[in-house]
Coordinates of C-alpha atoms and ligand atoms in Angstrom, one line a residue:
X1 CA -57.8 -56.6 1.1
X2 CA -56.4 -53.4 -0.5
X3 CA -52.5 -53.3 -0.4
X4 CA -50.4 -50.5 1.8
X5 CA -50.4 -47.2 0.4
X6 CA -49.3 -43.7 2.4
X7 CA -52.0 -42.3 4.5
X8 CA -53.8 -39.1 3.8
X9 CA -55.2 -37.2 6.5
X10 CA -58.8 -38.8 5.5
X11 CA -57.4 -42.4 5.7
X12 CA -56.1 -41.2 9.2
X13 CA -59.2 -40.1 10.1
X14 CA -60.9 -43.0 9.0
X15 CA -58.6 -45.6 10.7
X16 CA -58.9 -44.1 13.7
X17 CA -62.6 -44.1 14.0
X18 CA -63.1 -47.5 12.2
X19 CA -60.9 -48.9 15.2
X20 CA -62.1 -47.4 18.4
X21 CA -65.5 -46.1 19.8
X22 CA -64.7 -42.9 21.1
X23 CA -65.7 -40.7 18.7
X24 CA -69.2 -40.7 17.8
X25 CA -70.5 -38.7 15.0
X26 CA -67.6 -39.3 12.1
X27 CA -68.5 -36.2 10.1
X28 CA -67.3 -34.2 13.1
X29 CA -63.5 -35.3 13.0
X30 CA -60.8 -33.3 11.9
X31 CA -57.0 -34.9 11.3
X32 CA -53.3 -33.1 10.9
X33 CA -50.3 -34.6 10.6
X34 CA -47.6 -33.1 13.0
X35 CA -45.1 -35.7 13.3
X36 CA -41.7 -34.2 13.6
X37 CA -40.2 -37.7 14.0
X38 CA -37.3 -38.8 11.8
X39 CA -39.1 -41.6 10.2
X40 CA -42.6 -41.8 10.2
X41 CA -46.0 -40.2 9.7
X42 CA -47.7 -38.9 13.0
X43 CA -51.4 -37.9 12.4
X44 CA -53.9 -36.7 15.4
X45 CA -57.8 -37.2 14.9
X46 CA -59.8 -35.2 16.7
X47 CA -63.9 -35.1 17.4
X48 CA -65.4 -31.7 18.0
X49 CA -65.6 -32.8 21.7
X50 CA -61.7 -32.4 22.1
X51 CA -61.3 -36.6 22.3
X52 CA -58.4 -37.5 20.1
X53 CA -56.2 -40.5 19.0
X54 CA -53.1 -40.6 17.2
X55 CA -52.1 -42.6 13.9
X56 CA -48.6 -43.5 13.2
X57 CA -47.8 -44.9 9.9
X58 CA -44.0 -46.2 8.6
X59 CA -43.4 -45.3 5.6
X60 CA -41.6 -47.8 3.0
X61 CA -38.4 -45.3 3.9
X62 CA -37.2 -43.0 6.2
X63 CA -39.3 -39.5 6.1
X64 CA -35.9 -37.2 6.9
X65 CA -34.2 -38.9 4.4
X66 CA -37.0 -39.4 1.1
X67 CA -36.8 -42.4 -1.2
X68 CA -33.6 -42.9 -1.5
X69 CA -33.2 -45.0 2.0
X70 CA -35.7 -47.3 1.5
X71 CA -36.9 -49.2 5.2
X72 CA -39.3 -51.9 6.1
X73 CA -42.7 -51.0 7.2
X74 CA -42.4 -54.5 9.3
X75 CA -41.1 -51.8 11.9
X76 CA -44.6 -50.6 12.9
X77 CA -45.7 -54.4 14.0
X78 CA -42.2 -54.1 15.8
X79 CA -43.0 -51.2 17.5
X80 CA -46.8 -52.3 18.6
X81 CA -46.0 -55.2 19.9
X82 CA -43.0 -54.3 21.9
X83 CA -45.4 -51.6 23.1
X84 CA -48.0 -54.1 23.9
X85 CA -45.6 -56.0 26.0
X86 CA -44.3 -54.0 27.6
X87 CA -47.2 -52.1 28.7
X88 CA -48.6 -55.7 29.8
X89 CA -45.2 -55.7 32.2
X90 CA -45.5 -51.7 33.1
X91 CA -48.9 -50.2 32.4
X92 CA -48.4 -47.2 33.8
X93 CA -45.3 -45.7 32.3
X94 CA -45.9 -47.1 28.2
X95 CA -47.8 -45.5 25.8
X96 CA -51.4 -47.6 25.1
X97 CA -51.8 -49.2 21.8
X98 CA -55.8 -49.9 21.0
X99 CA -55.1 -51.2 17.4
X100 CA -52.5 -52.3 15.0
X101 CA -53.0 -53.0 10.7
X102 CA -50.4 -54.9 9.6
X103 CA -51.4 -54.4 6.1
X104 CA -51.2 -50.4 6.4
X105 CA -48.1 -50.6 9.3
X106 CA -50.4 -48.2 11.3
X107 CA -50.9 -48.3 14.8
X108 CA -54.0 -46.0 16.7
X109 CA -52.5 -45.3 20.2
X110 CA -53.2 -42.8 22.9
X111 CA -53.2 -39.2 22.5
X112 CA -50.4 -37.9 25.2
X113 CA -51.5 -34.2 24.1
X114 CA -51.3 -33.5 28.2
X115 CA -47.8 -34.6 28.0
X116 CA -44.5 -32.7 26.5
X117 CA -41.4 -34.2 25.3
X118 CA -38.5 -35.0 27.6
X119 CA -35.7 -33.8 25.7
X120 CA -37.7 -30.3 25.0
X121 CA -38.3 -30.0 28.9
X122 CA -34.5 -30.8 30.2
X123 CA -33.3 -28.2 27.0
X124 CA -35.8 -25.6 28.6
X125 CA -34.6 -26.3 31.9
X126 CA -37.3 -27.8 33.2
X127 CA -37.6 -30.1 36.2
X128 CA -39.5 -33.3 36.9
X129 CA -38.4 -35.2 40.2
X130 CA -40.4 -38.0 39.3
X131 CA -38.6 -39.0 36.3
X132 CA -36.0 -41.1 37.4
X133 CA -38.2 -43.2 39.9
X134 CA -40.9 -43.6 37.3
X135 CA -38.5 -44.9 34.5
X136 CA -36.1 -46.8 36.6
X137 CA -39.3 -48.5 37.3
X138 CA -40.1 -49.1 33.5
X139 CA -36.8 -50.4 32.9
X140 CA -36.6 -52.6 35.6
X141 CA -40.1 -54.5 35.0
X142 CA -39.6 -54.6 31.4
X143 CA -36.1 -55.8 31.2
X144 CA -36.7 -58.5 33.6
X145 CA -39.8 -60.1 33.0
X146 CA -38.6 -60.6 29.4
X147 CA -34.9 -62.2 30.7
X148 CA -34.2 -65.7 31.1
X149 CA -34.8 -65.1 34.9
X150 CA -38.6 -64.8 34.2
X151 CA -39.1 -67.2 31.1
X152 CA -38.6 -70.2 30.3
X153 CA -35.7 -71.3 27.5
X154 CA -38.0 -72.7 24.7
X155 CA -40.7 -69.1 25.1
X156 CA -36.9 -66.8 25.7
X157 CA -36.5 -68.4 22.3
X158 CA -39.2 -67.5 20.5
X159 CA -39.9 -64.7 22.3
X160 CA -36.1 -63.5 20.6
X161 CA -37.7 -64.8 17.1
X162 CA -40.4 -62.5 17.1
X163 CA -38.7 -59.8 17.9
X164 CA -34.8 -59.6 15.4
X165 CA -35.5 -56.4 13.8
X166 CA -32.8 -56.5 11.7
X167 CA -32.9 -53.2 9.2
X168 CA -33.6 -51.4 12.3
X169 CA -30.9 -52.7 14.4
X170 CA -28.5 -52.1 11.1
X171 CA -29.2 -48.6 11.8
X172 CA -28.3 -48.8 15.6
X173 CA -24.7 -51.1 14.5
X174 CA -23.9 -48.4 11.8
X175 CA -24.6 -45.2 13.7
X176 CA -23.7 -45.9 16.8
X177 CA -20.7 -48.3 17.0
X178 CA -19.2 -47.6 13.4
X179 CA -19.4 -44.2 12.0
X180 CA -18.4 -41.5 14.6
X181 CA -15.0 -44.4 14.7
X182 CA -13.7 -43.4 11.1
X183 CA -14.3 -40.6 8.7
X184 CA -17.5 -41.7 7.7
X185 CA -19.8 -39.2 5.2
X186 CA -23.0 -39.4 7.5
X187 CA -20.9 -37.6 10.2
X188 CA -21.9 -34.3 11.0
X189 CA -19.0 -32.6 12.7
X190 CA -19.1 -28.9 14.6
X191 CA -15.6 -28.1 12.5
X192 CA -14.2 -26.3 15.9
X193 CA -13.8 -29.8 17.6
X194 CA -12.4 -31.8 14.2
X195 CA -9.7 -32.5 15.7
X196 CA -11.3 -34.1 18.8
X197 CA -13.5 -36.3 16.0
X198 CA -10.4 -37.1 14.3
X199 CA -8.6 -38.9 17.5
X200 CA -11.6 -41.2 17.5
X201 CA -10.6 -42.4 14.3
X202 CA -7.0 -43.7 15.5
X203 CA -7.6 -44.4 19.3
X204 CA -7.5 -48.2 19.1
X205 CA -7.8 -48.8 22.8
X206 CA -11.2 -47.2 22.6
X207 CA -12.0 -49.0 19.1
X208 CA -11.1 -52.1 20.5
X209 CA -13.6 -51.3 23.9
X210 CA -16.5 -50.3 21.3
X211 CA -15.8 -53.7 19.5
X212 CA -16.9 -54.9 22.6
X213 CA -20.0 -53.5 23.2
X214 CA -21.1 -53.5 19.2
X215 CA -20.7 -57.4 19.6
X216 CA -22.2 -57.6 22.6
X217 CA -24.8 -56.0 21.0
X218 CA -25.1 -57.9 18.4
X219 CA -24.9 -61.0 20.4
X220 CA -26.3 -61.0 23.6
X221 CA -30.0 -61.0 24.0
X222 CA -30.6 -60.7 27.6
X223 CA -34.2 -59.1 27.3
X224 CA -36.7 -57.1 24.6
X225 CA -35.0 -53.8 24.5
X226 CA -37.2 -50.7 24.0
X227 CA -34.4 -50.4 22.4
X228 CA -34.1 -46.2 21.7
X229 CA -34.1 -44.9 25.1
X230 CA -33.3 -41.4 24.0
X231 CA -35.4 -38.5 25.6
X232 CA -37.1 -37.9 22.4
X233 CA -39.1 -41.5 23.4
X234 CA -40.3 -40.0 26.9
X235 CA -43.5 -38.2 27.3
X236 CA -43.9 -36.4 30.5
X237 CA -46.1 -33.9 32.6
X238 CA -46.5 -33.3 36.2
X239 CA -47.7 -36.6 37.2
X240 CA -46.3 -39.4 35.4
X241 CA -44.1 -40.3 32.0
X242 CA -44.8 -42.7 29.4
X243 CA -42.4 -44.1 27.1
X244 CA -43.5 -44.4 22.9
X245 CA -41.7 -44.8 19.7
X246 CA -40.7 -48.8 20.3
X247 CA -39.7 -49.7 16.3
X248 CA -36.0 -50.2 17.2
X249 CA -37.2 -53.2 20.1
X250 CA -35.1 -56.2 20.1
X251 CA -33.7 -58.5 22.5
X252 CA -30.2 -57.3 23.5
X253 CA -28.4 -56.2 26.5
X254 CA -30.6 -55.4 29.2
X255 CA -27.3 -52.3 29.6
X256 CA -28.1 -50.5 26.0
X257 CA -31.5 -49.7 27.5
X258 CA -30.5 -48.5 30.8
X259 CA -26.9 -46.5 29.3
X260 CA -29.0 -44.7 26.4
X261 CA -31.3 -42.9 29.0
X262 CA -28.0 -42.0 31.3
X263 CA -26.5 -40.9 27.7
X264 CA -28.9 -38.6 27.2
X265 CA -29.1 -37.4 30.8
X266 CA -25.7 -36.8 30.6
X267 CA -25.9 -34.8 27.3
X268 CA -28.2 -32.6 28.9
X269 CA -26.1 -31.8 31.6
X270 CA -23.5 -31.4 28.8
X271 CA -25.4 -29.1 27.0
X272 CA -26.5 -26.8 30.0
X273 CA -23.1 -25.4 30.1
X274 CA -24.4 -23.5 26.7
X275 CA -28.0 -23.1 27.0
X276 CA -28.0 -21.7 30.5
X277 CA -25.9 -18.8 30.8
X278 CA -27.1 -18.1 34.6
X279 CA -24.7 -19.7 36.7
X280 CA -27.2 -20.5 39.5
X281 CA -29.7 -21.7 37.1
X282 CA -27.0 -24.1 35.6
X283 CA -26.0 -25.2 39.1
X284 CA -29.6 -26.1 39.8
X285 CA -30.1 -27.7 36.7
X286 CA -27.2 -29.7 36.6
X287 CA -27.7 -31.1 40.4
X288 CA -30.7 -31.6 39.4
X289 CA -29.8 -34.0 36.6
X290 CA -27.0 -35.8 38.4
X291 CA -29.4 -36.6 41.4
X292 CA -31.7 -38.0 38.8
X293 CA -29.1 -40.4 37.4
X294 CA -27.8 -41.3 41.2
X295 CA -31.6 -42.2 41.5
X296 CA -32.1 -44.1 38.3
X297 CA -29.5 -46.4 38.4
X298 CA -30.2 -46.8 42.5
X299 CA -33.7 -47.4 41.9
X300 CA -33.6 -50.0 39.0
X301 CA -30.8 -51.8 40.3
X302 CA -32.2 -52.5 43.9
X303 CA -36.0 -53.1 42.1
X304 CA -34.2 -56.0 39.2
X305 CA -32.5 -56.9 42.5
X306 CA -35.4 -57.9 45.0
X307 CA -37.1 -59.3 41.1
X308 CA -34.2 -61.8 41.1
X309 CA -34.0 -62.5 44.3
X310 CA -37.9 -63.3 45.0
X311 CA -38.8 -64.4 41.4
X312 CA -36.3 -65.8 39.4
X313 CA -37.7 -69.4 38.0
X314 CA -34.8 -70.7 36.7
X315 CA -33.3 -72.6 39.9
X316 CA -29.4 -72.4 38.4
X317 CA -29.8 -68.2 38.3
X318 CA -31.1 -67.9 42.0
X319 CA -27.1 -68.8 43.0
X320 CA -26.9 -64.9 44.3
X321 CA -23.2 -64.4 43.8
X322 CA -24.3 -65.0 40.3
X323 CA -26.6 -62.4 40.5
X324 CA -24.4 -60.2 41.9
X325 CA -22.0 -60.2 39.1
X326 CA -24.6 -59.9 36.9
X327 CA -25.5 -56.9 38.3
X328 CA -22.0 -55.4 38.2
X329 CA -22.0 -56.4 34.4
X330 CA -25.4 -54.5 33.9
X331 CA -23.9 -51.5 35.5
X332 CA -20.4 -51.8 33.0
X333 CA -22.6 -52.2 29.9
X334 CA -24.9 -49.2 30.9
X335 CA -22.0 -47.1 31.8
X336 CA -20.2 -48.3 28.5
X337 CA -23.3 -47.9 26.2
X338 CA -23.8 -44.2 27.7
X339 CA -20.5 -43.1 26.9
X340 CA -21.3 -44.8 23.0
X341 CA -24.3 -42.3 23.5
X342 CA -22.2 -39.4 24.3
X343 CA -19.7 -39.8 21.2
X344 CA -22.2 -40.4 18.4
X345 CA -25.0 -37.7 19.2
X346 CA -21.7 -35.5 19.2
X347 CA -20.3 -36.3 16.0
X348 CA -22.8 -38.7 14.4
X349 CA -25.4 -38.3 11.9
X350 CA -28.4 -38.0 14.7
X351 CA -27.8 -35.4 17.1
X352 CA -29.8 -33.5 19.5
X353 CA -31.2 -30.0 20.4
X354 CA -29.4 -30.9 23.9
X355 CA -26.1 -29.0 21.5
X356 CA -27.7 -27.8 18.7
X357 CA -29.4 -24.9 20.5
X358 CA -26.3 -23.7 21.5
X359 CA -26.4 -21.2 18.7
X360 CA -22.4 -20.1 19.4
X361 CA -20.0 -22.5 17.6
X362 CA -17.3 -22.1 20.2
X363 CA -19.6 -22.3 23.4
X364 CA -20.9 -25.7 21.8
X365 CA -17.8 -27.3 21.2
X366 CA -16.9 -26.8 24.6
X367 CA -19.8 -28.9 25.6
X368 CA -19.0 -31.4 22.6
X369 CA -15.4 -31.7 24.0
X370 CA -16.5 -32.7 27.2
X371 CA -19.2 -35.4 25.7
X372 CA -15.9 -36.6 24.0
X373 CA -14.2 -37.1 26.7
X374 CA -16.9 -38.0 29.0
X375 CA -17.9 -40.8 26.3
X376 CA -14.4 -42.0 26.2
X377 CA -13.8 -42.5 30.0
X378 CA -16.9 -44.3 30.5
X379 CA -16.1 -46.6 27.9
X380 CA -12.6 -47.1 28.9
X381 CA -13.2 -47.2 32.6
X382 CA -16.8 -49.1 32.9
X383 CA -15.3 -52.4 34.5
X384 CA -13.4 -50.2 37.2
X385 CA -16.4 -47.7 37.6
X386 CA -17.8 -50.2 40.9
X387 CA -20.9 -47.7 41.5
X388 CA -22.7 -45.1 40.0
X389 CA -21.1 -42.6 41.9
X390 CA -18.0 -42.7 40.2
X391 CA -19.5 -42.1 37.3
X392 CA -20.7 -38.6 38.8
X393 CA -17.2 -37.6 40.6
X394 CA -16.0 -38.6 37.2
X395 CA -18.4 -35.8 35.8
X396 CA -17.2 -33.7 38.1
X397 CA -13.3 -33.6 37.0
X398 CA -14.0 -33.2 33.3
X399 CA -11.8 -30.5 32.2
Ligands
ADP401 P1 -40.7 -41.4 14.8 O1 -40.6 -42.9 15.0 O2 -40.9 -41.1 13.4 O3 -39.4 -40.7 15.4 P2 -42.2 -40.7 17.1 O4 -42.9 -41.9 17.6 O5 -41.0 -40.2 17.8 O6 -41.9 -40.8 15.5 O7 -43.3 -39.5 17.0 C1 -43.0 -38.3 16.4 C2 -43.7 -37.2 17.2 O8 -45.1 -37.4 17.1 C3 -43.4 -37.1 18.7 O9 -42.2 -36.3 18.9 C4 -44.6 -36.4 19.2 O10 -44.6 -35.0 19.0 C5 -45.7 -37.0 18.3 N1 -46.3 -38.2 18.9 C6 -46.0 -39.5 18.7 N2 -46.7 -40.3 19.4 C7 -47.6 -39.5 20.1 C8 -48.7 -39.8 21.1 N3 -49.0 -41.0 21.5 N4 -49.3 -38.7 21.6 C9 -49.0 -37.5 21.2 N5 -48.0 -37.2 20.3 C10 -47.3 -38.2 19.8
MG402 MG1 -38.8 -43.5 15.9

């Protein structure tokens, strides 16, 4: 067999019609790539019919970077097969993979051309009540049907061997627990809240907190994370979202999953105070995204609930004051791995249109102080936050 090389659009086109029997006539498909992703190539393939497929190929390094940061193409079987199982555990909200070429790291999946990015739709100030329902419900089923609560020890095991991503999960240890903590050169700092950035780099309370949660991290693996629950990974239309974009999957804390997605829900509420100058608009928006993280959090916490309660194998987890505290740790680690969210899409290396369309320096920053400070107090306070209503009176003081 022919070794990996990059993909033109013809090889796209190609490996999308030798793998699936939708398209008929080959000499009638066209291909483009349009994959605006940070790391690798995104072709569609199209018949003259309108029925289309997409191609996604990893690149031997990371597209927005070049050359120079080299990365393993062992992501793309990473990100089909977390993709695969999780859409075995919640078919309806995960993106369908119909093949996978380890050789070529390329996967042919669904075209979700009736779909639009999350994070493009909560900058525009768009509004989709089902959201939080639908993913509360993806999170949930996936998270707990790959726990020690649904397998047994010697499949957890291997299950937890399949899946240790380790260049990938680098990238998640270095960006998110380490850099926005010191004066690190892949920091990208708004210069009008330096200051702010630079009490990160001497608060030791909150250093010590983050030490937590990196080792946590990097040490408990409760369940195969999606593992980059940001709202760049979410698909939705009127109907129904889908999740894609699984390469950073690994088994971790069940609460990095569930406090990424609050992160970024919380970023956008952040951000509206810049991007919506109309104070009603912003009101609406705003109670619109805080009822949709009261609902998430209600709604996969009482759905993991009822799953440990009526289907936990493992007799010695069924004890339910067990449970319960594991609940209330679930809830800490989400609250504390949202607030990790906050800080390092503010002063990090990735950040998000959520600020960067505020084109004003100074309006920004005032949303950037708050994620700050928003970050910090959930980090701080997550063992003392008891519900997820705190969280939303906390939102409410912010200065
Ligand atoms: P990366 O891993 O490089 O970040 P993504 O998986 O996020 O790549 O995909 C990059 C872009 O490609 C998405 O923002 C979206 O516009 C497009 N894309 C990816 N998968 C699909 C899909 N299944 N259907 C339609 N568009 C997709
Ligand atoms: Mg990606």
């Amino acid at each position: 067999m022919a070794g990996y090389h990059t993909f033109t659009t013809d090889d796209a086109m190609r490996f999308a019609d030798e793998h699936s029997g939708l398209f008929g006539d080959h000499s009638k498909l066209s291909c483009e790539e349009f994959g605006d992703g940070n790391l690798n190539l995104v072709f569609r393939v199209e018949n003259d019919k309108g029925t289309s497929l997409i191609v996604k190929q990893a690149l031997p390094y990371a597209r927005c970077v070049g050359e120079s940061w080299p990365l393993t193409i062992e992501r793309a079987r990473i990100e089909a097969e977390v993709l695969i199982a999780h859409r075995k555990l919640c078919q309806q909200h995960t993106v369908e993979v119909l093949h996978y070429d380890p050789v070529q790291a390329a996967i042919l999946m669904e075209d979700l051309k009736d779909y639009r990015i999350l994070r493009a739709e909560l900058v525009a100030g768009r509004q989709y009540p089902h959201l939080a329902p639908q993913l509360a419900t993806y999170l949930a089923n996936t998270l707990y049907y790959t726990s020690d609560f649904a397998l047994t020890g010697p499949n957890k095991k291997q299950q937890v061997g399949r899946f240790l991503n380790p260049e990938l999960c680098l990238i998640t240890e270095d960006l998110f627990f380490t850099d926005p903590y010191c004066n690190h050169e892949r920091n990208n700092i708004n210069g009008e809240i330096r200051n702010d950035a630079q009490q990160l780099w001497h608060d030791e309370a909150l250093q010590a907190e983050v030490a937590q949660l990196k080792a946590d991290f990097l040490s408990k693996p409760q369940a195969l994370l999606h593992g980059d629950m940001h709202s760049g990974s979410i698909f939705v239309n009127d109907d129904n979202c889908k999740v894609i974009d699984a390469e950073f999957g690994f088994y971790g804390p069940i609460g990095f999953d569930v406090g990424s997605l609050l992160g970024n829900l919380l970023l956008n509420y952040l951000g509206h105070f810049g991007l919506t100058a109309d104070n009603t608009k912003r009101e609406q928006q705003q109670s619109y995204l805080l009822n949709q993280i009261d609902m998430l959090w209600q709604q996969f916490a009482q759905q993991f609930k009822q799953l440990l309660s009526n289907e936990c194998r493992e007799p010695a987890l069924q004890n339910s004051l067990y449970q319960q505290r594991f609940m209330q740790q679930i809830l800490a680690d989400s609250l504390g791995y949202a607030g990790c969210e906050l800080i390092r899409r503010t002063v990090g290396l990735a950040q998000v249109a959520d600020f960067t369309q505020i084109t004003d320096t100074s309006t920004r920053a005032h949303s950037e102080r708050k994620a700050l400070q928003l970050g910090r107090e959930l980090i701080m306070q997550r063992h003392e936050l008891s519900s997820i209503n705190q969280l939303l009176t906390l939102l409410r003081y912010l200065k």
